[in-house]
Coordinates of C-alpha atoms in Angstrom, one line a residue:
Chain A
X1 CA 81.3 55.2 68.8
X2 CA 84.6 54.4 69.9
X3 CA 87.4 54.4 67.5
X4 CA 90.9 52.0 66.9
X5 CA 92.6 55.1 67.6
X6 CA 91.8 55.0 71.3
X7 CA 93.4 52.1 71.8
X8 CA 95.5 51.9 74.4
X9 CA 98.8 49.8 73.8
X10 CA 99.6 47.3 76.8
X11 CA 101.9 49.2 78.7
X12 CA 100.1 52.4 78.3
X13 CA 97.0 50.6 79.2
X14 CA 98.4 49.4 82.4
X15 CA 100.1 52.3 83.9
X16 CA 96.7 54.7 83.9
X17 CA 94.2 52.5 82.9
X18 CA 91.2 54.1 85.4
X19 CA 90.7 57.5 83.6
X20 CA 90.1 56.0 80.2
X21 CA 88.1 53.0 81.1
X22 CA 85.7 55.1 83.2
X23 CA 85.3 57.8 79.9
X24 CA 84.5 54.6 77.6
X25 CA 82.2 52.7 80.2
X26 CA 80.0 56.0 80.6
X27 CA 77.3 54.1 78.8
X28 CA 77.0 51.7 81.5
X29 CA 73.9 51.8 82.7
X30 CA 74.1 48.9 84.9
X31 CA 75.2 45.7 83.5
X32 CA 71.9 44.2 81.8
X33 CA 72.1 46.7 79.4
X34 CA 75.6 44.7 78.5
X35 CA 78.9 45.7 77.3
X36 CA 78.3 46.9 73.7
X37 CA 80.2 49.7 73.4
X38 CA 83.3 48.3 75.2
X39 CA 82.9 45.5 73.4
X40 CA 83.3 47.1 70.0
X41 CA 86.6 49.0 70.8
X42 CA 87.6 45.4 71.8
X43 CA 86.8 43.6 68.6
X44 CA 87.4 46.8 66.2
X45 CA 90.8 45.4 64.7
X46 CA 90.0 42.3 64.2
X47 CA 86.5 43.3 62.5
X48 CA 88.8 45.6 60.2
X49 CA 90.5 41.9 59.4
X50 CA 87.4 40.1 59.1
X51 CA 85.7 42.4 57.0
X52 CA 88.4 43.6 54.7
X53 CA 90.0 40.2 54.4
X54 CA 87.2 37.9 55.1
X55 CA 83.7 39.1 54.1
X56 CA 84.6 41.6 51.2
X57 CA 86.8 39.1 49.6
X58 CA 83.8 36.3 49.8
X59 CA 81.2 38.7 48.3
X60 CA 84.0 39.7 45.6
X61 CA 84.7 35.9 45.1
X62 CA 81.4 35.1 44.5
X63 CA 80.9 38.0 42.0
X64 CA 83.8 37.6 40.3
X65 CA 82.5 33.7 39.8
X66 CA 80.2 35.4 37.4
X67 CA 82.1 37.5 35.5
X68 CA 85.2 36.9 32.8
X69 CA 87.9 38.8 34.2
X70 CA 91.6 38.5 33.0
X71 CA 93.0 40.7 35.8
X72 CA 93.9 43.6 32.6
X73 CA 90.3 44.9 32.1
X74 CA 87.4 45.4 34.1
X75 CA 85.6 41.9 35.5
X76 CA 82.8 41.4 32.9
X77 CA 79.5 39.9 33.8
X78 CA 78.7 36.7 32.2
X79 CA 76.3 34.8 34.5
X80 CA 76.2 31.5 34.7
X81 CA 78.8 30.9 31.8
X82 CA 81.5 29.5 33.9
X83 CA 79.0 27.5 35.7
X84 CA 78.1 25.9 32.4
X85 CA 81.2 25.6 31.6
X86 CA 83.1 24.1 34.4
X87 CA 79.7 21.6 34.4
X88 CA 81.3 20.2 31.0
X89 CA 84.8 20.4 32.2
X90 CA 86.3 17.5 32.2
X91 CA 89.6 18.8 34.2
X92 CA 87.5 20.1 36.7
X93 CA 85.7 16.7 37.2
X94 CA 88.6 15.1 37.2
X95 CA 90.3 17.3 40.0
X96 CA 87.1 16.7 42.0
X97 CA 87.7 12.7 41.5
X98 CA 91.4 13.1 42.6
X99 CA 90.7 15.3 45.3
X100 CA 87.9 13.1 46.6
X101 CA 90.5 9.9 46.2
X102 CA 93.0 12.0 48.3
X103 CA 90.9 12.7 51.0
X104 CA 89.5 9.4 51.8
X105 CA 93.0 8.0 51.8
X106 CA 94.7 10.6 53.7
X107 CA 91.5 10.6 56.4
X108 CA 91.3 7.2 56.7
X109 CA 94.7 6.4 56.9
X110 CA 95.2 9.4 59.4
X111 CA 92.1 9.0 61.8
X112 CA 92.6 5.2 62.3
X113 CA 96.6 5.4 62.9
X114 CA 96.4 8.7 65.0
X115 CA 93.3 7.2 67.4
X116 CA 95.6 4.0 67.2
X117 CA 98.5 6.1 68.8
X118 CA 96.6 8.3 70.9
X119 CA 95.3 5.0 72.7
X120 CA 99.0 3.6 73.0
X121 CA 100.1 6.6 74.5
X122 CA 97.3 6.9 76.7
X123 CA 97.9 3.3 77.8
X124 CA 101.7 3.0 78.1
X125 CA 103.6 6.4 77.8
X126 CA 102.2 9.9 78.2
X127 CA 106.0 11.4 78.1
X128 CA 106.1 14.6 76.9
X129 CA 109.2 13.5 74.8
X130 CA 107.7 10.8 72.9
X131 CA 104.5 13.1 71.8
X132 CA 107.6 15.9 70.8
X133 CA 108.7 13.4 68.8
X134 CA 105.7 12.5 66.8
X135 CA 104.7 15.9 66.7
X136 CA 107.9 16.9 64.7
X137 CA 106.5 16.2 61.2
X138 CA 103.7 18.2 61.9
X139 CA 105.6 21.5 62.7
X140 CA 107.6 21.2 59.5
X141 CA 105.8 22.8 56.4
X142 CA 104.3 21.2 54.0
X143 CA 106.7 22.4 51.3
X144 CA 109.9 20.5 53.6
X145 CA 107.6 17.5 54.1
X146 CA 106.9 17.0 50.4
X147 CA 110.9 17.7 49.3
X148 CA 111.8 15.7 51.7
X149 CA 109.4 12.7 50.7
X150 CA 110.6 13.6 47.0
X151 CA 114.1 12.6 48.0
X152 CA 113.3 10.0 50.1
X153 CA 110.9 8.3 47.7
X154 CA 113.0 9.0 44.6
X155 CA 112.8 6.0 41.8
X156 CA 116.1 6.2 41.2
X157 CA 118.2 6.4 44.1
X158 CA 115.4 6.9 47.2
X159 CA 116.1 5.4 50.6
X160 CA 112.7 4.1 50.3
X161 CA 113.1 2.2 47.0
X162 CA 116.5 0.8 48.1
X163 CA 114.4 -0.7 50.7
X164 CA 111.5 -2.4 48.2
X165 CA 114.1 -3.7 46.0
X166 CA 115.9 -5.5 48.9
X167 CA 112.8 -6.8 49.7
X168 CA 112.5 -8.4 46.1
X169 CA 109.8 -6.2 44.9
X170 CA 109.9 -3.8 41.9
X171 CA 110.5 -0.2 42.5
X172 CA 107.6 2.3 42.5
X173 CA 107.1 5.6 41.0
X174 CA 105.6 7.0 43.9
X175 CA 105.3 10.3 42.1
X176 CA 105.9 9.2 38.4
X177 CA 103.3 6.5 38.3
X178 CA 99.5 7.7 37.7
X179 CA 98.1 5.0 40.1
X180 CA 100.9 6.0 42.8
X181 CA 101.1 9.7 42.4
X182 CA 97.8 10.9 44.8
X183 CA 98.5 8.0 47.6
X184 CA 101.9 9.2 47.7
X185 CA 100.4 12.7 48.4
X186 CA 97.8 11.3 50.8
X187 CA 101.2 9.4 52.2
X188 CA 102.6 12.7 52.7
X189 CA 100.1 14.4 54.3
X190 CA 99.2 11.6 56.8
X191 CA 102.8 11.4 57.8
X192 CA 103.1 14.8 58.4
X193 CA 99.2 15.1 60.4
X194 CA 99.6 11.8 62.0
X195 CA 101.4 12.8 65.2
X196 CA 99.2 15.9 65.1
X197 CA 96.1 14.1 65.2
X198 CA 97.1 11.8 67.6
X199 CA 97.9 14.4 70.1
X200 CA 94.6 16.3 69.7
X201 CA 93.0 12.3 70.2
X202 CA 94.9 11.9 73.1
X203 CA 93.9 15.3 74.5
X204 CA 90.6 14.4 74.4
X205 CA 91.5 10.7 76.0
X206 CA 93.0 12.7 79.1
X207 CA 89.9 14.9 79.6
X208 CA 88.0 12.1 80.2
X209 CA 87.6 12.0 84.4
X210 CA 89.7 8.9 85.7
X211 CA 87.2 7.7 88.0
X212 CA 84.2 6.7 85.2
X213 CA 87.1 4.2 84.6
X214 CA 87.5 3.3 88.0
X215 CA 83.7 2.3 88.3
X216 CA 83.8 0.8 85.8
X217 CA 86.2 -1.4 86.7
X218 CA 85.2 -2.1 89.8
X219 CA 81.6 -3.3 87.7
X220 CA 83.6 -5.7 86.0
X221 CA 83.4 -4.0 82.6
X222 CA 85.8 -5.7 79.8
X223 CA 88.7 -3.5 78.1
X224 CA 86.6 -3.6 75.0
X225 CA 83.2 -2.8 77.1
X226 CA 85.1 0.8 78.3
X227 CA 86.3 1.3 75.3
X228 CA 82.9 1.3 73.6
X229 CA 80.8 2.3 77.0
X230 CA 82.7 5.4 78.1
X231 CA 86.4 6.0 75.6
X232 CA 84.0 6.7 72.6
X233 CA 81.2 8.3 73.6
X234 CA 83.3 10.7 75.9
X235 CA 85.8 11.2 72.8
X236 CA 83.1 11.7 70.6
X237 CA 83.2 15.4 70.3
X238 CA 87.0 15.2 69.8
X239 CA 87.1 13.1 67.4
X240 CA 84.3 15.2 65.4
X241 CA 85.8 18.4 65.9
X242 CA 89.6 16.3 64.3
X243 CA 87.4 14.7 61.2
X244 CA 85.8 18.4 60.6
X245 CA 89.1 20.2 60.7
X246 CA 91.4 17.4 59.1
X247 CA 88.5 17.0 56.2
X248 CA 88.2 20.5 55.1
X249 CA 92.3 20.8 55.3
X250 CA 92.3 17.7 53.5
X251 CA 90.1 19.4 50.3
X252 CA 92.7 22.5 50.1
X253 CA 95.8 20.2 49.1
X254 CA 97.9 22.3 47.3
X255 CA 101.7 22.9 48.8
X256 CA 102.6 19.5 48.3
X257 CA 101.3 19.1 44.8
X258 CA 102.8 22.1 44.0
X259 CA 106.4 21.6 44.7
X260 CA 106.4 18.1 43.5
X261 CA 104.1 16.7 41.0
X262 CA 102.6 20.1 39.7
X263 CA 99.2 18.1 38.6
X264 CA 101.1 15.4 36.8
X265 CA 101.8 12.6 35.6
X266 CA 99.2 14.1 32.7
X267 CA 96.5 15.0 35.3
X268 CA 96.6 12.5 38.0
X269 CA 97.4 14.9 41.0
X270 CA 95.3 17.9 39.6
X271 CA 93.4 18.5 42.7
X272 CA 91.2 21.4 42.9
X273 CA 92.7 23.9 44.9
X274 CA 95.6 23.2 42.3
X275 CA 93.3 23.8 39.3
X276 CA 92.2 27.0 40.8
X277 CA 95.5 28.0 40.9
X278 CA 96.4 27.2 37.5
X279 CA 93.0 28.7 36.0
X280 CA 93.2 32.1 37.9
X281 CA 97.1 32.4 38.0
X282 CA 98.4 31.1 35.3
X283 CA 95.8 31.2 32.4
X284 CA 95.0 34.6 34.1
X285 CA 91.1 33.3 34.0
X286 CA 90.0 34.6 37.6
X287 CA 86.2 34.2 36.8
X288 CA 86.9 30.8 36.1
X289 CA 89.1 30.0 39.3
X290 CA 86.4 31.7 41.2
X291 CA 83.6 29.8 40.0
X292 CA 85.7 26.8 41.1
X293 CA 86.5 28.3 44.3
X294 CA 82.9 28.9 44.8
X295 CA 82.2 25.4 44.2
X296 CA 85.0 24.0 46.6
X297 CA 83.6 26.6 49.5
X298 CA 80.1 25.0 48.9
X299 CA 81.5 21.6 49.2
X300 CA 83.5 22.0 52.1
X301 CA 80.3 23.7 54.0
X302 CA 78.4 20.9 53.1
X303 CA 80.8 18.2 54.3
X304 CA 81.3 20.5 57.5
X305 CA 77.5 20.7 58.1
X306 CA 76.8 17.0 57.5
X307 CA 79.6 15.8 60.1
X308 CA 78.3 18.3 63.1
X309 CA 74.9 17.7 62.4
X310 CA 75.2 13.8 62.3
X311 CA 78.0 13.5 64.4
X312 CA 76.4 16.2 66.8
X313 CA 80.3 17.5 67.4
X314 CA 78.9 20.4 69.5
X315 CA 77.5 18.5 72.2
X316 CA 79.5 17.4 74.8
X317 CA 78.8 14.5 76.9
X318 CA 80.9 15.5 79.8
X319 CA 78.6 17.7 81.0
Chain B
X1 CA 110.4 -14.6 86.4
X2 CA 110.8 -13.1 82.7
X3 CA 111.3 -15.2 79.7
X4 CA 114.9 -14.2 79.2
X5 CA 116.3 -15.5 81.9
X6 CA 115.3 -19.5 81.4
X7 CA 117.4 -18.8 78.2
X8 CA 120.6 -17.1 79.7
X9 CA 121.3 -18.3 83.3
X10 CA 122.0 -15.0 84.8
X11 CA 122.4 -14.4 88.5
X12 CA 119.3 -14.0 90.5
X13 CA 117.4 -10.6 89.3
X14 CA 118.5 -7.8 91.8
X15 CA 115.3 -6.2 92.0
X16 CA 111.5 -7.8 90.9
X17 CA 111.3 -7.0 87.3
X18 CA 107.3 -6.7 86.2
X19 CA 106.4 -10.1 84.5
X20 CA 106.6 -9.8 80.9
X21 CA 103.4 -8.5 79.5
X22 CA 103.6 -9.1 75.5
X23 CA 100.6 -6.6 74.8
X24 CA 102.2 -4.2 76.6
X25 CA 105.7 -5.0 74.5
X26 CA 103.5 -5.0 71.3
X27 CA 102.5 -1.4 72.3
X28 CA 105.7 -0.1 72.7
X29 CA 106.8 -1.8 69.5
X30 CA 104.1 -0.1 67.5
X31 CA 104.9 3.3 69.6
X32 CA 108.9 3.2 68.8
X33 CA 107.9 2.3 65.2
X34 CA 105.9 5.7 65.1
X35 CA 108.3 7.5 66.5
X36 CA 110.9 6.0 64.4
X37 CA 108.7 7.1 60.9
X38 CA 108.3 10.5 62.2
X39 CA 111.9 11.3 63.2
X40 CA 114.2 9.2 61.0
X41 CA 113.7 11.1 57.6
X42 CA 115.3 14.3 59.3
X43 CA 118.1 12.5 60.2
X44 CA 118.3 11.0 56.5
X45 CA 117.7 14.6 55.0
X46 CA 121.0 15.7 57.6
X47 CA 122.9 13.0 56.1
X48 CA 122.3 13.8 52.6
X49 CA 122.5 17.4 53.0
X50 CA 126.0 16.4 54.2
X51 CA 127.0 14.2 51.1
X52 CA 128.6 15.1 47.9
X53 CA 125.9 14.7 44.9
X54 CA 127.7 12.4 42.8
X55 CA 128.4 10.3 45.2
X56 CA 125.0 10.0 46.3
X57 CA 123.7 7.2 44.1
X58 CA 126.8 4.7 44.5
X59 CA 126.6 5.1 48.2
X60 CA 122.7 5.2 48.3
X61 CA 122.0 3.3 51.4
X62 CA 124.9 3.9 53.5
X63 CA 123.9 6.1 56.6
X64 CA 126.8 8.1 56.6
X65 CA 127.1 10.9 54.2
X66 CA 128.6 10.0 50.9
X67 CA 131.8 11.8 50.5
X68 CA 131.2 14.6 53.7
X69 CA 131.4 18.4 52.6
X70 CA 129.5 21.4 53.5
X71 CA 129.2 22.4 49.5
X72 CA 125.4 22.0 49.6
X73 CA 125.2 24.5 52.9
X74 CA 128.0 26.8 50.6
X75 CA 125.7 26.8 47.7
X76 CA 122.2 27.3 49.6
X77 CA 123.8 30.5 51.0
X78 CA 125.1 31.7 48.0
X79 CA 129.0 31.2 48.9
X80 CA 129.7 29.0 46.5
X81 CA 131.0 29.7 43.0
X82 CA 128.6 28.8 40.2
X83 CA 131.6 26.7 38.7
X84 CA 132.2 24.9 41.9
X85 CA 128.5 24.9 42.3
X86 CA 127.8 23.3 39.1
X87 CA 130.9 20.7 39.5
X88 CA 129.1 19.7 42.7
X89 CA 125.6 19.0 40.8
X90 CA 124.1 22.5 41.3
X91 CA 122.4 24.7 38.9
X92 CA 124.9 27.4 39.7
X93 CA 121.6 29.9 39.8
X94 CA 122.4 32.4 42.2
X95 CA 120.4 31.6 45.5
X96 CA 120.4 33.5 48.6
X97 CA 118.5 32.2 51.8
X98 CA 119.8 34.7 54.2
X99 CA 117.4 36.7 52.1
X100 CA 115.1 34.7 52.7
X101 CA 115.7 33.8 56.0
X102 CA 115.4 37.3 56.8
X103 CA 111.9 37.8 54.9
X104 CA 110.2 34.9 56.2
X105 CA 111.6 36.2 59.9
X106 CA 110.1 40.0 59.5
X107 CA 106.9 37.9 57.8
X108 CA 106.0 35.8 60.6
X109 CA 107.4 38.0 63.5
X110 CA 104.7 41.0 62.2
X111 CA 101.9 38.7 61.5
X112 CA 102.4 36.7 64.7
X113 CA 102.6 39.9 67.0
X114 CA 99.4 42.1 65.1
X115 CA 97.2 38.6 64.9
X116 CA 98.1 37.6 68.7
X117 CA 97.5 40.7 70.3
X118 CA 94.4 41.9 68.5
X119 CA 92.8 38.2 68.4
X120 CA 93.4 38.6 72.3
X121 CA 91.1 41.7 72.7
X122 CA 88.3 40.2 70.5
X123 CA 88.5 36.8 72.1
X124 CA 88.0 38.7 75.4
X125 CA 84.9 40.2 74.2
X126 CA 83.4 37.4 72.8
X127 CA 84.1 35.3 76.0
X128 CA 83.5 38.1 79.1
X129 CA 81.8 40.8 77.7
X130 CA 77.9 40.9 77.4
X131 CA 76.6 42.2 74.6
X132 CA 73.4 41.4 72.1
X133 CA 74.7 39.8 69.0
X134 CA 77.8 38.4 70.5
X135 CA 76.9 34.9 69.7
X136 CA 75.8 35.8 66.3
X137 CA 79.4 37.8 65.5
X138 CA 81.5 35.1 66.9
X139 CA 79.6 32.4 64.7
X140 CA 80.6 34.7 62.1
X141 CA 84.1 34.7 63.0
X142 CA 84.2 31.3 63.2
X143 CA 82.8 30.9 60.2
X144 CA 85.7 32.3 58.6
X145 CA 87.7 29.0 59.7
X146 CA 85.2 27.2 57.0
X147 CA 86.0 29.5 54.2
X148 CA 89.0 27.8 51.9
X149 CA 92.3 30.3 52.0
X150 CA 92.1 29.6 48.0
X151 CA 88.5 31.1 48.0
X152 CA 89.8 34.6 49.9
X153 CA 93.0 34.5 48.3
X154 CA 92.0 35.7 44.7
X155 CA 89.9 38.1 45.5
X156 CA 92.5 39.0 48.6
X157 CA 95.6 39.0 45.5
X158 CA 93.4 41.4 43.4
X159 CA 93.3 43.7 46.7
X160 CA 96.6 43.8 47.2
X161 CA 97.3 44.2 43.6
X162 CA 95.0 47.1 43.2
X163 CA 96.4 49.0 46.6
X164 CA 100.0 48.5 44.5
X165 CA 101.3 46.4 46.8
X166 CA 102.2 43.1 45.4
X167 CA 105.8 42.1 46.3
X168 CA 105.6 44.4 49.4
X169 CA 105.9 43.1 53.0
X170 CA 102.9 45.0 53.9
X171 CA 100.8 43.4 51.1
X172 CA 102.1 39.9 52.7
X173 CA 101.2 40.3 56.1
X174 CA 98.0 42.3 55.7
X175 CA 95.3 39.3 55.5
X176 CA 96.6 37.9 58.7
X177 CA 98.1 41.1 60.6
X178 CA 94.5 41.9 62.3
X179 CA 93.2 38.4 63.6
X180 CA 93.1 34.7 62.7
X181 CA 89.9 32.9 63.7
X182 CA 91.8 30.4 65.6
X183 CA 93.7 32.7 67.6
X184 CA 89.8 34.1 68.5
X185 CA 88.8 30.7 68.8
X186 CA 91.7 29.4 70.8
X187 CA 91.9 32.3 73.3
X188 CA 88.1 32.3 73.7
X189 CA 87.9 28.9 75.1
X190 CA 90.9 30.0 77.2
X191 CA 89.3 33.0 78.6
X192 CA 85.8 30.9 79.0
X193 CA 87.4 28.6 81.5
X194 CA 89.2 31.4 83.3
X195 CA 87.8 31.9 87.3
X196 CA 85.6 34.7 87.6
X197 CA 86.4 35.4 90.9
X198 CA 89.0 38.0 90.5
X199 CA 87.7 39.7 87.7
X200 CA 84.8 40.1 89.9
X201 CA 86.7 41.4 92.7
X202 CA 88.1 43.8 90.8
X203 CA 84.9 45.0 88.9
X204 CA 83.3 45.5 92.7
X205 CA 86.6 47.5 93.0
X206 CA 85.3 50.0 90.2
X207 CA 87.9 48.4 87.7
X208 CA 86.4 48.6 84.3
X209 CA 87.6 46.3 81.4
X210 CA 90.2 47.7 79.7
X211 CA 91.9 47.8 83.1
X212 CA 90.9 44.3 83.6
X213 CA 92.0 43.1 80.0
X214 CA 95.4 44.6 80.6
X215 CA 96.3 44.3 84.1
X216 CA 94.2 40.9 84.9
X217 CA 93.2 39.0 82.1
X218 CA 96.3 39.5 80.1
X219 CA 98.6 38.3 82.8
X220 CA 96.9 35.6 83.8
X221 CA 96.7 34.5 80.5
X222 CA 100.5 34.9 79.5
X223 CA 100.7 31.3 79.2
X224 CA 98.7 30.2 76.7
X225 CA 99.3 33.6 74.6
X226 CA 103.0 32.6 74.6
X227 CA 101.9 29.0 73.3
X228 CA 99.6 31.1 70.8
X229 CA 102.1 33.1 69.3
X230 CA 104.2 30.2 68.8
X231 CA 102.1 28.3 67.1
X232 CA 101.0 31.1 65.1
X233 CA 104.5 31.8 64.5
X234 CA 105.5 28.1 63.3
X235 CA 101.7 28.4 61.0
X236 CA 103.1 31.7 59.4
X237 CA 106.7 30.6 59.1
X238 CA 105.1 27.6 57.1
X239 CA 103.1 29.7 54.8
X240 CA 103.3 28.9 51.4
X241 CA 100.4 30.1 49.0
X242 CA 100.0 33.2 49.9
X243 CA 103.4 34.7 50.0
X244 CA 103.8 32.6 46.7
X245 CA 101.0 34.5 45.1
X246 CA 101.6 38.2 46.5
X247 CA 106.0 38.0 47.2
X248 CA 107.0 35.8 44.3
X249 CA 110.0 38.5 43.6
X250 CA 113.1 37.6 45.2
X251 CA 113.4 40.5 47.6
X252 CA 110.4 39.5 49.7
X253 CA 110.7 35.9 48.6
X254 CA 110.1 34.0 52.1
X255 CA 111.9 30.3 52.7
X256 CA 109.3 28.2 51.5
X257 CA 108.8 30.0 48.5
X258 CA 112.7 30.3 47.7
X259 CA 112.4 26.1 48.4
X260 CA 110.0 25.5 45.6
X261 CA 112.0 28.0 43.0
X262 CA 115.1 26.0 44.6
X263 CA 113.7 23.1 43.6
X264 CA 112.4 24.0 40.4
X265 CA 115.8 25.1 39.2
X266 CA 117.2 21.4 39.5
X267 CA 119.6 21.1 36.5
X268 CA 119.1 18.9 34.0
X269 CA 119.8 15.2 34.6
X270 CA 119.9 14.4 38.3
X271 CA 118.6 17.3 40.6
X272 CA 120.6 18.5 42.9
X273 CA 119.6 16.7 46.3
X274 CA 122.1 17.7 48.7
X275 CA 121.7 21.0 47.9
X276 CA 117.9 21.0 48.1
X277 CA 118.2 18.9 51.6
X278 CA 120.7 21.9 52.6
X279 CA 117.8 24.0 52.0
X280 CA 115.2 22.0 53.6
X281 CA 117.1 21.8 56.9
X282 CA 117.8 25.2 56.5
X283 CA 114.3 25.9 56.2
X284 CA 113.4 23.9 59.2
X285 CA 116.0 25.0 61.5
X286 CA 114.3 28.1 62.9
X287 CA 111.8 25.8 64.0
X288 CA 113.6 23.4 65.1
X289 CA 115.0 25.7 67.4
X290 CA 111.9 27.2 68.8
X291 CA 110.7 23.4 69.3
X292 CA 113.9 22.8 71.1
X293 CA 113.7 25.5 73.6
X294 CA 109.5 25.3 73.9
X295 CA 108.7 21.8 72.9
X296 CA 107.0 21.1 75.8
X297 CA 104.8 24.1 75.7
X298 CA 103.9 23.4 72.4
X299 CA 103.2 19.9 72.8
X300 CA 101.3 20.4 75.9
X301 CA 99.0 23.2 73.7
X302 CA 97.7 20.6 71.4
X303 CA 94.6 19.6 72.1
X304 CA 91.1 21.0 72.3
X305 CA 90.9 22.1 75.6
X306 CA 87.4 22.9 77.1
X307 CA 85.7 22.3 74.5
X308 CA 82.3 22.8 75.5

């Protein structure tokens, strides 16, 4: 069995690889038997990360969810107590509702805007500069996006409220009012992700073979027919992937809430991940936090499964 | 003829212009609007960062900085005396973004280098080697993309705590340095689509996989690997949650966490907006520089190339 210590660094590997290659591949009894040994060597480092920082914590997380653990002592097995407590915890249900609201607003806006932008770019402008400008917000961290809008949307002297007032409308307490707090968080995230998602869809559009459009044109298809019969079916795998990725990411909103409203006003932005964070780290209730995390995990798995299953995201129509 | 010529009698146009197409113009207008929404906030941040706090309220709609000053930047880098800082609307608390900048650089560089290299190795095994259980193991790896970071963050925090690595750089980089599922996925896609011809020719010559990987695959994949490194670096640079959990102390605090702390230190009454925006710009600057230098690479990398 090869070990990670035998892993050559890129430079050494290039200089005298033949010898190493041979000793490592002695097992090669023809290609039919496969490259298992060399494959194990190649995936060894990634495997370490995979096992110790994904698999073990996943199991431990599930275990912790059945315990009471305040970090100081040892975890104490309490069976389903955390889960029954969660079922009766109004703050949990609130966090679920608030997160759902956030995901809905965010995904609907973001996907619609991104699809529109992608089609616009595909039609009139494919320049890298334009795509770069649209991508800029995505390259900024959530914290930066949050603080930037925290300032622009400030009730007193934020520039947006300045405009709103000029338009003759009453100022909006974007972060301070319960009804606006979640839409505001969703808008910040939409702002940050809109261009990125548009670029993903744009790339999907670019991948559609041009001759299909030419054929459609020759057959006298209208723009709408072309869009429905060619663009959408061939774009479907990309759209599904975009949806899966953005929905999953969206459920895990935390950063923007943590640096702006911190769950408030009242409980208006206490999204799931923020609630987990509070229970586990502020209140040192790791068992309870883990149990909510398990529930979030299950929700995400279910959502992804449904999306992949019903939208057949893993099948491409291009073949 | 365009419609404009009928209103203003101009000399005969020198060249033929495309007839005015309202749909095209509308498309452009929407695109320009989207670009403005994406980019203009950054100019507003810059304008605020160069303003004096006390004047922001009275000149809230002027496009130019309100009472131009570099004070906010001095404050962010800890170069302003507490008295001056308080006088200019800061909290007066010590804040040192140089330190956070350094920490962010170390954190992002180490995790990027490790994750990209080890992920490339694994991606090769998943794309080009034939072994039993390959697709199963790959789907397990891919499955980790589904695991919400918060879910593993709690046990990982406990692990790092048990290892006594809280508030150390090692503890911060460990979960990222061996691989990221995305990096494996990204490079596997590329390796799958690479032409097999050169590889097979080398194999006929008796070259084995390690040699093929380092001498043929890696050089051929230099472009996507550079792209991946860029994307990973930016992603790590922007990481907030994990560094917040394990690196809250000042000596390992990264910029994103520092920003949050700076915001929460806002003095009573009005926040230190210009200081906060200066800090925001400082935190964004390295990414902006990378974007200016490699923008094309980054932009062209966005897309699920070769989903099969």
